[in-house]
Amino acid sequence: MKIRKNDNVLVIAGKDKGKKGKVRFAYPKDERILVEGINFVKRHTKAMRQVRQAGIIEREAPIHVSDVMLLCSKCNHPTRIGFRFLEDGKKVRICRACGEVID
Ligand SMILES: [Zn+2]
């Protein structure tokens, strides 16, 4: 998957459009990611030992990878991702804006 855990992303669709956040979890099978501070939804929960209280809590829900763009760690621009193979055969991601290897 193009987006991975700990990437910084810019949301380009949905109610959080324009916001930035860090990817906390990636779900490659579903092509979804959980981004810090993005896509809060209300959830009804039961009281559990570790949870403070029952009731309605707000927490992030995963969004689709196509709803975000990667923020390049090198040039700091929202960018599309390309792939390149290194000499040792390793596949790395490259920034289409600045051409730098992101991995
Ligand atoms: Zn870049």
mmCIF file of N, CA, C and O and ligand atoms in Angstrom:
data_model
loop_
_atom_site.group_PDB
_atom_site.id
_atom_site.type_symbol
_atom_site.label_atom_id
_atom_site.label_comp_id
_atom_site.label_asym_id
_atom_site.label_seq_id
_atom_site.Cartn_x
_atom_site.Cartn_y
_atom_site.Cartn_z
ATOM 1 N N MET A 1 0.845 -1.201 0.000
ATOM 2 C CA MET A 1 0.000 0.000 0.000
ATOM 3 C C MET A 1 0.878 1.249 0.000
ATOM 4 O O MET A 1 1.957 1.271 0.570
ATOM 5 N N LYS A 2 0.384 2.279 -0.622
ATOM 6 C CA LYS A 2 1.188 3.487 -0.788
ATOM 7 C C LYS A 2 1.375 4.262 0.514
ATOM 8 O O LYS A 2 2.403 4.888 0.736
ATOM 9 N N ILE A 3 0.340 4.249 1.339
ATOM 10 C CA ILE A 3 0.422 4.980 2.596
ATOM 11 C C ILE A 3 0.714 4.001 3.725
ATOM 12 O O ILE A 3 0.134 2.929 3.789
ATOM 13 N N ARG A 4 1.607 4.386 4.602
ATOM 14 C CA ARG A 4 2.011 3.498 5.685
ATOM 15 C C ARG A 4 1.925 4.189 7.033
ATOM 16 O O ARG A 4 1.816 5.405 7.122
ATOM 17 N N LYS A 5 2.046 3.363 8.054
ATOM 18 C CA LYS A 5 2.050 3.876 9.417
ATOM 19 C C LYS A 5 3.150 4.932 9.587
ATOM 20 O O LYS A 5 4.249 4.781 9.047
ATOM 21 N N ASN A 6 2.810 5.982 10.338
ATOM 22 C CA ASN A 6 3.723 7.089 10.642
ATOM 23 C C ASN A 6 3.951 8.064 9.489
ATOM 24 O O ASN A 6 4.711 9.012 9.628
ATOM 25 N N ASP A 7 3.276 7.838 8.360
ATOM 26 C CA ASP A 7 3.311 8.846 7.299
ATOM 27 C C ASP A 7 2.497 10.056 7.735
ATOM 28 O O ASP A 7 1.533 9.930 8.492
ATOM 29 N N ASN A 8 2.881 11.217 7.245
ATOM 30 C CA ASN A 8 2.045 12.397 7.421
ATOM 31 C C ASN A 8 1.231 12.592 6.154
ATOM 32 O O ASN A 8 1.772 12.537 5.053
ATOM 33 N N VAL A 9 -0.056 12.806 6.336
ATOM 34 C CA VAL A 9 -0.931 12.892 5.169
ATOM 35 C C VAL A 9 -1.804 14.138 5.227
ATOM 36 O O VAL A 9 -2.057 14.702 6.289
ATOM 37 N N LEU A 10 -2.251 14.535 4.055
ATOM 38 C CA LEU A 10 -3.209 15.623 3.904
ATOM 39 C C LEU A 10 -4.525 15.015 3.425
ATOM 40 O O LEU A 10 -4.544 14.257 2.451
ATOM 41 N N VAL A 11 -5.613 15.343 4.127
ATOM 42 C CA VAL A 11 -6.915 14.814 3.729
ATOM 43 C C VAL A 11 -7.457 15.635 2.568
ATOM 44 O O VAL A 11 -7.469 16.865 2.626
ATOM 45 N N ILE A 12 -7.874 14.975 1.488
ATOM 46 C CA ILE A 12 -8.321 15.693 0.299
ATOM 47 C C ILE A 12 -9.790 15.458 -0.014
ATOM 48 O O ILE A 12 -10.316 15.972 -0.986
ATOM 49 N N ALA A 13 -10.461 14.671 0.810
ATOM 50 C CA ALA A 13 -11.880 14.418 0.577
ATOM 51 C C ALA A 13 -12.581 14.177 1.905
ATOM 52 O O ALA A 13 -11.959 13.814 2.894
ATOM 53 N N GLY A 14 -13.876 14.414 1.911
ATOM 54 C CA GLY A 14 -14.658 14.154 3.111
ATOM 55 C C GLY A 14 -14.743 15.353 4.028
ATOM 56 O O GLY A 14 -14.296 16.451 3.693
ATOM 57 N N LYS A 15 -15.275 15.121 5.214
ATOM 58 C CA LYS A 15 -15.559 16.233 6.119
ATOM 59 C C LYS A 15 -14.301 16.854 6.709
ATOM 60 O O LYS A 15 -14.334 17.972 7.199
ATOM 61 N N ASP A 16 -13.196 16.135 6.694
ATOM 62 C CA ASP A 16 -11.945 16.661 7.244
ATOM 63 C C ASP A 16 -10.993 17.144 6.145
ATOM 64 O O ASP A 16 -9.793 17.295 6.375
ATOM 65 N N LYS A 17 -11.537 17.392 4.993
ATOM 66 C CA LYS A 17 -10.747 17.873 3.861
ATOM 67 C C LYS A 17 -9.878 19.063 4.264
ATOM 68 O O LYS A 17 -10.358 20.002 4.897
ATOM 69 N N GLY A 18 -8.608 19.009 3.900
ATOM 70 C CA GLY A 18 -7.704 20.123 4.201
ATOM 71 C C GLY A 18 -6.911 19.943 5.474
ATOM 72 O O GLY A 18 -5.958 20.658 5.721
ATOM 73 N N LYS A 19 -7.318 18.975 6.309
ATOM 74 C CA LYS A 19 -6.595 18.736 7.553
ATOM 75 C C LYS A 19 -5.408 17.809 7.331
ATOM 76 O O LYS A 19 -5.395 17.010 6.412
ATOM 77 N N LYS A 20 -4.440 17.950 8.210
ATOM 78 C CA LYS A 20 -3.273 17.089 8.141
ATOM 79 C C LYS A 20 -3.181 16.226 9.382
ATOM 80 O O LYS A 20 -3.641 16.625 10.454
ATOM 81 N N GLY A 21 -2.576 15.082 9.241
ATOM 82 C CA GLY A 21 -2.417 14.216 10.397
ATOM 83 C C GLY A 21 -1.426 13.110 10.128
ATOM 84 O O GLY A 21 -0.976 12.905 9.001
ATOM 85 N N LYS A 22 -1.121 12.413 11.212
ATOM 86 C CA LYS A 22 -0.167 11.318 11.120
ATOM 87 C C LYS A 22 -0.904 9.985 11.130
ATOM 88 O O LYS A 22 -1.858 9.801 11.889
ATOM 89 N N VAL A 23 -0.461 9.089 10.285
ATOM 90 C CA VAL A 23 -1.114 7.782 10.193
ATOM 91 C C VAL A 23 -0.752 6.943 11.418
ATOM 92 O O VAL A 23 0.427 6.709 11.690
ATOM 93 N N ARG A 24 -1.767 6.549 12.158
ATOM 94 C CA ARG A 24 -1.516 5.741 13.361
ATOM 95 C C ARG A 24 -1.549 4.251 13.063
ATOM 96 O O ARG A 24 -0.814 3.475 13.654
ATOM 97 N N PHE A 25 -2.470 3.865 12.184
ATOM 98 C CA PHE A 25 -2.558 2.463 11.781
ATOM 99 C C PHE A 25 -2.856 2.386 10.300
ATOM 100 O O PHE A 25 -3.515 3.258 9.751
ATOM 101 N N ALA A 26 -2.375 1.339 9.682
ATOM 102 C CA ALA A 26 -2.701 1.083 8.281
ATOM 103 C C ALA A 26 -3.347 -0.284 8.192
ATOM 104 O O ALA A 26 -2.937 -1.227 8.868
ATOM 105 N N TYR A 27 -4.381 -0.357 7.377
ATOM 106 C CA TYR A 27 -5.072 -1.623 7.144
ATOM 107 C C TYR A 27 -4.993 -1.936 5.655
ATOM 108 O O TYR A 27 -5.928 -1.653 4.904
ATOM 109 N N PRO A 28 -3.859 -2.498 5.226
ATOM 110 C CA PRO A 28 -3.627 -2.708 3.791
ATOM 111 C C PRO A 28 -4.720 -3.535 3.110
ATOM 112 O O PRO A 28 -5.062 -3.285 1.968
ATOM 113 N N LYS A 29 -5.281 -4.490 3.814
ATOM 114 C CA LYS A 29 -6.306 -5.349 3.224
ATOM 115 C C LYS A 29 -7.539 -4.546 2.814
ATOM 116 O O LYS A 29 -8.145 -4.797 1.798
ATOM 117 N N ASP A 30 -7.881 -3.579 3.650
ATOM 118 C CA ASP A 30 -9.053 -2.750 3.373
ATOM 119 C C ASP A 30 -8.689 -1.457 2.662
ATOM 120 O O ASP A 30 -9.562 -0.662 2.352
ATOM 121 N N GLU A 31 -7.386 -1.243 2.451
ATOM 122 C CA GLU A 31 -6.895 0.012 1.889
ATOM 123 C C GLU A 31 -7.383 1.205 2.696
ATOM 124 O O GLU A 31 -7.768 2.242 2.152
ATOM 125 N N ARG A 32 -7.364 1.014 4.007
ATOM 126 C CA ARG A 32 -7.798 2.083 4.892
ATOM 127 C C ARG A 32 -6.697 2.434 5.882
ATOM 128 O O ARG A 32 -5.821 1.635 6.177
ATOM 129 N N ILE A 33 -6.785 3.662 6.378
ATOM 130 C CA ILE A 33 -5.814 4.117 7.368
ATOM 131 C C ILE A 33 -6.533 4.858 8.481
ATOM 132 O O ILE A 33 -7.596 5.432 8.274
ATOM 133 N N LEU A 34 -5.917 4.822 9.657
ATOM 134 C CA LEU A 34 -6.433 5.585 10.776
ATOM 135 C C LEU A 34 -5.486 6.764 10.985
ATOM 136 O O LEU A 34 -4.287 6.577 11.194
ATOM 137 N N VAL A 35 -6.037 7.965 10.882
ATOM 138 C CA VAL A 35 -5.202 9.161 10.964
ATOM 139 C C VAL A 35 -5.530 9.941 12.235
ATOM 140 O O VAL A 35 -6.702 10.156 12.549
ATOM 141 N N GLU A 36 -4.484 10.335 12.925
ATOM 142 C CA GLU A 36 -4.624 11.087 14.165
ATOM 143 C C GLU A 36 -5.481 12.332 13.968
ATOM 144 O O GLU A 36 -5.162 13.175 13.131
ATOM 145 N N GLY A 37 -6.556 12.446 14.733
ATOM 146 C CA GLY A 37 -7.371 13.653 14.709
ATOM 147 C C GLY A 37 -8.300 13.792 13.523
ATOM 148 O O GLY A 37 -8.946 14.817 13.355
ATOM 149 N N ILE A 38 -8.396 12.744 12.711
ATOM 150 C CA ILE A 38 -9.214 12.807 11.498
ATOM 151 C C ILE A 38 -10.366 11.818 11.579
ATOM 152 O O ILE A 38 -10.216 10.709 12.056
ATOM 153 N N ASN A 39 -11.513 12.267 11.078
ATOM 154 C CA ASN A 39 -12.703 11.425 10.981
ATOM 155 C C ASN A 39 -13.203 10.923 12.336
ATOM 156 O O ASN A 39 -13.376 9.735 12.558
ATOM 157 N N PHE A 40 -13.446 11.869 13.226
ATOM 158 C CA PHE A 40 -14.028 11.503 14.514
ATOM 159 C C PHE A 40 -15.472 11.065 14.336
ATOM 160 O O PHE A 40 -16.247 11.691 13.618
ATOM 161 N N VAL A 41 -15.793 9.972 14.961
ATOM 162 C CA VAL A 41 -17.176 9.506 14.944
ATOM 163 C C VAL A 41 -17.600 9.211 16.372
ATOM 164 O O VAL A 41 -16.777 8.879 17.228
ATOM 165 N N LYS A 42 -18.891 9.338 16.594
ATOM 166 C CA LYS A 42 -19.416 9.026 17.927
ATOM 167 C C LYS A 42 -19.664 7.532 18.017
ATOM 168 O O LYS A 42 -20.222 6.921 17.124
ATOM 169 N N ARG A 43 -19.233 6.965 19.087
ATOM 170 C CA ARG A 43 -19.426 5.528 19.291
ATOM 171 C C ARG A 43 -20.097 5.310 20.636
ATOM 172 O O ARG A 43 -19.739 5.923 21.629
ATOM 173 N N HIS A 44 -21.039 4.398 20.631
ATOM 174 C CA HIS A 44 -21.654 4.006 21.891
ATOM 175 C C HIS A 44 -20.846 2.845 22.462
ATOM 176 O O HIS A 44 -20.597 1.874 21.788
ATOM 177 N N THR A 45 -20.441 2.984 23.690
ATOM 178 C CA THR A 45 -19.619 1.925 24.269
ATOM 179 C C THR A 45 -20.186 1.448 25.586
ATOM 180 O O THR A 45 -20.860 2.185 26.304
ATOM 181 N N LYS A 46 -19.859 0.228 25.870
ATOM 182 C CA LYS A 46 -20.204 -0.311 27.181
ATOM 183 C C LYS A 46 -19.035 -0.075 28.118
ATOM 184 O O LYS A 46 -17.891 0.045 27.680
ATOM 185 N N ALA A 47 -19.313 -0.045 29.389
ATOM 186 C CA ALA A 47 -18.242 0.136 30.364
ATOM 187 C C ALA A 47 -17.334 -1.083 30.370
ATOM 188 O O ALA A 47 -17.791 -2.215 30.395
ATOM 189 N N MET A 48 -16.052 -0.826 30.298
ATOM 190 C CA MET A 48 -15.085 -1.915 30.394
ATOM 191 C C MET A 48 -14.074 -1.541 31.463
ATOM 192 O O MET A 48 -14.005 -0.401 31.883
ATOM 193 N N ARG A 49 -13.286 -2.486 31.830
ATOM 194 C CA ARG A 49 -12.345 -2.250 32.916
ATOM 195 C C ARG A 49 -11.414 -1.056 32.621
ATOM 196 O O ARG A 49 -11.193 -0.219 33.452
ATOM 197 N N GLN A 50 -10.881 -1.040 31.392
ATOM 198 C CA GLN A 50 -9.894 -0.004 31.079
ATOM 199 C C GLN A 50 -10.523 1.332 30.682
ATOM 200 O O GLN A 50 -9.858 2.350 30.666
ATOM 201 N N VAL A 51 -11.781 1.287 30.308
ATOM 202 C CA VAL A 51 -12.397 2.506 29.785
ATOM 203 C C VAL A 51 -13.039 3.284 30.919
ATOM 204 O O VAL A 51 -13.665 2.716 31.819
ATOM 205 N N ARG A 52 -12.859 4.575 30.844
ATOM 206 C CA ARG A 52 -13.297 5.465 31.913
ATOM 207 C C ARG A 52 -14.779 5.379 32.213
ATOM 208 O O ARG A 52 -15.209 5.288 33.336
ATOM 209 N N GLN A 53 -15.578 5.452 31.172
ATOM 210 C CA GLN A 53 -17.003 5.386 31.418
ATOM 211 C C GLN A 53 -17.754 4.917 30.188
ATOM 212 O O GLN A 53 -17.245 4.995 29.064
ATOM 213 N N ALA A 54 -18.938 4.453 30.443
ATOM 214 C CA ALA A 54 -19.775 4.036 29.330
ATOM 215 C C ALA A 54 -20.448 5.259 28.734
ATOM 216 O O ALA A 54 -20.446 6.321 29.321
ATOM 217 N N GLY A 55 -21.018 5.086 27.573
ATOM 218 C CA GLY A 55 -21.739 6.190 26.974
ATOM 219 C C GLY A 55 -21.240 6.458 25.575
ATOM 220 O O GLY A 55 -20.751 5.560 24.894
ATOM 221 N N ILE A 56 -21.333 7.704 25.180
ATOM 222 C CA ILE A 56 -20.921 8.051 23.829
ATOM 223 C C ILE A 56 -19.525 8.660 23.874
ATOM 224 O O ILE A 56 -19.281 9.628 24.585
ATOM 225 N N ILE A 57 -18.628 8.062 23.179
ATOM 226 C CA ILE A 57 -17.305 8.649 23.083
ATOM 227 C C ILE A 57 -17.004 8.934 21.607
ATOM 228 O O ILE A 57 -17.562 8.314 20.721
ATOM 229 N N GLU A 58 -16.119 9.890 21.403
ATOM 230 C CA GLU A 58 -15.723 10.186 20.038
ATOM 231 C C GLU A 58 -14.341 9.630 19.788
ATOM 232 O O GLU A 58 -13.450 9.780 20.608
ATOM 233 N N ARG A 59 -14.207 8.967 18.694
ATOM 234 C CA ARG A 59 -12.877 8.468 18.350
ATOM 235 C C ARG A 59 -12.717 8.418 16.837
ATOM 236 O O ARG A 59 -13.684 8.473 16.092
ATOM 237 N N GLU A 60 -11.459 8.301 16.422
ATOM 238 C CA GLU A 60 -11.204 8.290 15.000
ATOM 239 C C GLU A 60 -11.663 6.977 14.380
ATOM 240 O O GLU A 60 -11.559 5.933 14.993
ATOM 241 N N ALA A 61 -12.139 7.099 13.163
ATOM 242 C CA ALA A 61 -12.467 5.923 12.375
ATOM 243 C C ALA A 61 -11.575 5.925 11.136
ATOM 244 O O ALA A 61 -11.172 6.984 10.661
ATOM 245 N N PRO A 62 -11.254 4.734 10.639
ATOM 246 C CA PRO A 62 -10.375 4.667 9.460
ATOM 247 C C PRO A 62 -11.001 5.340 8.240
ATOM 248 O O PRO A 62 -12.228 5.346 8.089
ATOM 249 N N ILE A 63 -10.170 5.912 7.398
ATOM 250 C CA ILE A 63 -10.620 6.476 6.134
ATOM 251 C C ILE A 63 -9.894 5.767 4.994
ATOM 252 O O ILE A 63 -8.893 5.096 5.213
ATOM 253 N N HIS A 64 -10.424 5.924 3.806
ATOM 254 C CA HIS A 64 -9.833 5.243 2.652
ATOM 255 C C HIS A 64 -8.560 5.954 2.197
ATOM 256 O O HIS A 64 -8.479 7.179 2.270
ATOM 257 N N VAL A 65 -7.587 5.188 1.769
ATOM 258 C CA VAL A 65 -6.307 5.794 1.356
ATOM 259 C C VAL A 65 -6.471 6.781 0.207
ATOM 260 O O VAL A 65 -5.670 7.704 0.065
ATOM 261 N N SER A 66 -7.510 6.610 -0.590
ATOM 262 C CA SER A 66 -7.696 7.521 -1.717
ATOM 263 C C SER A 66 -8.198 8.892 -1.252
ATOM 264 O O SER A 66 -8.258 9.825 -2.039
ATOM 265 N N ASP A 67 -8.555 9.008 0.014
ATOM 266 C CA ASP A 67 -9.015 10.286 0.553
ATOM 267 C C ASP A 67 -7.866 11.152 1.066
ATOM 268 O O ASP A 67 -8.102 12.241 1.594
ATOM 269 N N VAL A 68 -6.652 10.651 0.956
ATOM 270 C CA VAL A 68 -5.518 11.427 1.450
ATOM 271 C C VAL A 68 -4.404 11.497 0.405
ATOM 272 O O VAL A 68 -4.359 10.705 -0.525
ATOM 273 N N MET A 69 -3.536 12.487 0.598
ATOM 274 C CA MET A 69 -2.289 12.530 -0.159
ATOM 275 C C MET A 69 -1.151 12.499 0.838
ATOM 276 O O MET A 69 -1.254 13.057 1.935
ATOM 277 N N LEU A 70 -0.083 11.857 0.440
ATOM 278 C CA LEU A 70 1.084 11.816 1.313
ATOM 279 C C LEU A 70 1.746 13.185 1.358
ATOM 280 O O LEU A 70 1.889 13.851 0.343
ATOM 281 N N LEU A 71 2.131 13.607 2.562
ATOM 282 C CA LEU A 71 2.961 14.798 2.684
ATOM 283 C C LEU A 71 4.405 14.330 2.650
ATOM 284 O O LEU A 71 4.855 13.611 3.535
ATOM 285 N N CYS A 72 5.129 14.744 1.668
ATOM 286 C CA CYS A 72 6.501 14.297 1.487
ATOM 287 C C CYS A 72 7.366 14.779 2.640
ATOM 288 O O CYS A 72 7.335 15.950 3.011
ATOM 289 N N SER A 73 8.134 13.861 3.210
ATOM 290 C CA SER A 73 8.986 14.218 4.341
ATOM 291 C C SER A 73 10.199 15.025 3.880
ATOM 292 O O SER A 73 10.885 15.645 4.679
ATOM 293 N N LYS A 74 10.450 15.017 2.582
ATOM 294 C CA LYS A 74 11.612 15.747 2.059
ATOM 295 C C LYS A 74 11.255 17.163 1.619
ATOM 296 O O LYS A 74 11.913 18.118 1.999
ATOM 297 N N CYS A 75 10.195 17.307 0.814
ATOM 298 C CA CYS A 75 9.863 18.632 0.279
ATOM 299 C C CYS A 75 8.622 19.233 0.935
ATOM 300 O O CYS A 75 8.283 20.384 0.675
ATOM 301 N N ASN A 76 7.951 18.433 1.786
ATOM 302 C CA ASN A 76 6.812 18.928 2.548
ATOM 303 C C ASN A 76 5.582 19.242 1.705
ATOM 304 O O ASN A 76 4.683 19.945 2.160
ATOM 305 N N HIS A 77 5.526 18.751 0.485
ATOM 306 C CA HIS A 77 4.373 18.982 -0.365
ATOM 307 C C HIS A 77 3.465 17.754 -0.371
ATOM 308 O O HIS A 77 3.951 16.634 -0.283
ATOM 309 N N PRO A 78 2.162 17.992 -0.490
ATOM 310 C CA PRO A 78 1.275 16.848 -0.732
ATOM 311 C C PRO A 78 1.629 16.279 -2.091
ATOM 312 O O PRO A 78 1.753 17.032 -3.062
ATOM 313 N N THR A 79 1.792 15.000 -2.175
ATOM 314 C CA THR A 79 2.292 14.450 -3.431
ATOM 315 C C THR A 79 1.681 13.102 -3.743
ATOM 316 O O THR A 79 1.215 12.389 -2.861
ATOM 317 N N ARG A 80 1.727 12.777 -5.024
ATOM 318 C CA ARG A 80 1.416 11.421 -5.419
ATOM 319 C C ARG A 80 2.689 10.604 -5.271
ATOM 320 O O ARG A 80 3.788 11.125 -5.326
ATOM 321 N N ILE A 81 2.497 9.320 -5.105
ATOM 322 C CA ILE A 81 3.636 8.457 -4.835
ATOM 323 C C ILE A 81 3.971 7.616 -6.056
ATOM 324 O O ILE A 81 3.089 7.078 -6.713
ATOM 325 N N GLY A 82 5.247 7.532 -6.330
ATOM 326 C CA GLY A 82 5.705 6.623 -7.366
ATOM 327 C C GLY A 82 6.538 5.533 -6.729
ATOM 328 O O GLY A 82 6.884 5.607 -5.552
ATOM 329 N N PHE A 83 6.846 4.527 -7.504
ATOM 330 C CA PHE A 83 7.694 3.462 -6.981
ATOM 331 C C PHE A 83 8.934 3.320 -7.842
ATOM 332 O O PHE A 83 8.920 3.595 -9.043
ATOM 333 N N ARG A 84 10.000 2.907 -7.205
ATOM 334 C CA ARG A 84 11.233 2.674 -7.937
ATOM 335 C C ARG A 84 11.930 1.471 -7.309
ATOM 336 O O ARG A 84 11.807 1.236 -6.100
ATOM 337 N N PHE A 85 12.632 0.715 -8.129
ATOM 338 C CA PHE A 85 13.402 -0.404 -7.597
ATOM 339 C C PHE A 85 14.858 -0.002 -7.456
ATOM 340 O O PHE A 85 15.448 0.554 -8.378
ATOM 341 N N LEU A 86 15.398 -0.261 -6.281
ATOM 342 C CA LEU A 86 16.818 0.002 -6.067
ATOM 343 C C LEU A 86 17.648 -1.108 -6.699
ATOM 344 O O LEU A 86 17.118 -2.129 -7.138
ATOM 345 N N GLU A 87 18.951 -0.909 -6.707
ATOM 346 C CA GLU A 87 19.834 -1.898 -7.337
ATOM 347 C C GLU A 87 19.727 -3.277 -6.693
ATOM 348 O O GLU A 87 19.903 -4.294 -7.348
ATOM 349 N N ASP A 88 19.448 -3.277 -5.387
ATOM 350 C CA ASP A 88 19.341 -4.564 -4.693
ATOM 351 C C ASP A 88 17.955 -5.183 -4.851
ATOM 352 O O ASP A 88 17.642 -6.193 -4.235
ATOM 353 N N GLY A 89 17.104 -4.563 -5.661
ATOM 354 C CA GLY A 89 15.788 -5.126 -5.909
ATOM 355 C C GLY A 89 14.718 -4.632 -4.961
ATOM 356 O O GLY A 89 13.547 -4.957 -5.106
ATOM 357 N N LYS A 90 15.109 -3.843 -3.979
ATOM 358 C CA LYS A 90 14.139 -3.338 -3.010
ATOM 359 C C LYS A 90 13.258 -2.276 -3.658
ATOM 360 O O LYS A 90 13.736 -1.411 -4.380
ATOM 361 N N LYS A 91 11.980 -2.385 -3.376
ATOM 362 C CA LYS A 91 11.020 -1.435 -3.921
ATOM 363 C C LYS A 91 10.849 -0.273 -2.945
ATOM 364 O O LYS A 91 10.556 -0.489 -1.774
ATOM 365 N N VAL A 92 11.063 0.932 -3.404
ATOM 366 C CA VAL A 92 10.918 2.088 -2.528
ATOM 367 C C VAL A 92 9.914 3.069 -3.125
ATOM 368 O O VAL A 92 9.636 3.061 -4.317
ATOM 369 N N ARG A 93 9.397 3.917 -2.238
ATOM 370 C CA ARG A 93 8.459 4.933 -2.696
ATOM 371 C C ARG A 93 9.233 6.209 -3.035
ATOM 372 O O ARG A 93 10.183 6.563 -2.355
ATOM 373 N N ILE A 94 8.808 6.864 -4.072
ATOM 374 C CA ILE A 94 9.414 8.157 -4.389
ATOM 375 C C ILE A 94 8.339 9.236 -4.468
ATOM 376 O O ILE A 94 7.184 8.968 -4.792
ATOM 377 N N CYS A 95 8.763 10.443 -4.142
ATOM 378 C CA CYS A 95 7.875 11.602 -4.215
ATOM 379 C C CYS A 95 7.835 12.089 -5.656
ATOM 380 O O CYS A 95 8.869 12.300 -6.271
ATOM 381 N N ARG A 96 6.630 12.267 -6.192
ATOM 382 C CA ARG A 96 6.524 12.706 -7.581
ATOM 383 C C ARG A 96 6.786 14.200 -7.711
ATOM 384 O O ARG A 96 7.022 14.697 -8.811
ATOM 385 N N ALA A 97 6.751 14.909 -6.578
ATOM 386 C CA ALA A 97 7.002 16.352 -6.633
ATOM 387 C C ALA A 97 8.498 16.640 -6.690
ATOM 388 O O ALA A 97 8.959 17.409 -7.534
ATOM 389 N N CYS A 98 9.267 16.034 -5.777
ATOM 390 C CA CYS A 98 10.693 16.359 -5.712
ATOM 391 C C CYS A 98 11.577 15.205 -6.180
ATOM 392 O O CYS A 98 12.774 15.387 -6.377
ATOM 393 N N GLY A 99 11.001 14.029 -6.376
ATOM 394 C CA GLY A 99 11.776 12.914 -6.881
ATOM 395 C C GLY A 99 12.603 12.168 -5.858
ATOM 396 O O GLY A 99 13.307 11.226 -6.191
ATOM 397 N N GLU A 100 12.500 12.593 -4.605
ATOM 398 C CA GLU A 100 13.295 11.948 -3.552
ATOM 399 C C GLU A 100 12.678 10.616 -3.144
ATOM 400 O O GLU A 100 11.468 10.430 -3.217
ATOM 401 N N VAL A 101 13.530 9.729 -2.688
ATOM 402 C CA VAL A 101 13.058 8.478 -2.111
ATOM 403 C C VAL A 101 12.474 8.765 -0.731
ATOM 404 O O VAL A 101 13.105 9.447 0.089
ATOM 405 N N ILE A 102 11.284 8.280 -0.484
ATOM 406 C CA ILE A 102 10.599 8.581 0.783
ATOM 407 C C ILE A 102 10.931 7.557 1.871
ATOM 408 O O ILE A 102 11.036 7.889 3.033
ATOM 409 N N ASP A 103 11.097 6.322 1.467
ATOM 410 C CA ASP A 103 11.345 5.276 2.476
ATOM 411 C C ASP A 103 12.665 5.483 3.198
ATOM 412 O O ASP A 103 13.627 5.880 2.601
HETATM 413 ZN ZN ZN B 1 8.944 15.518 -2.109
#
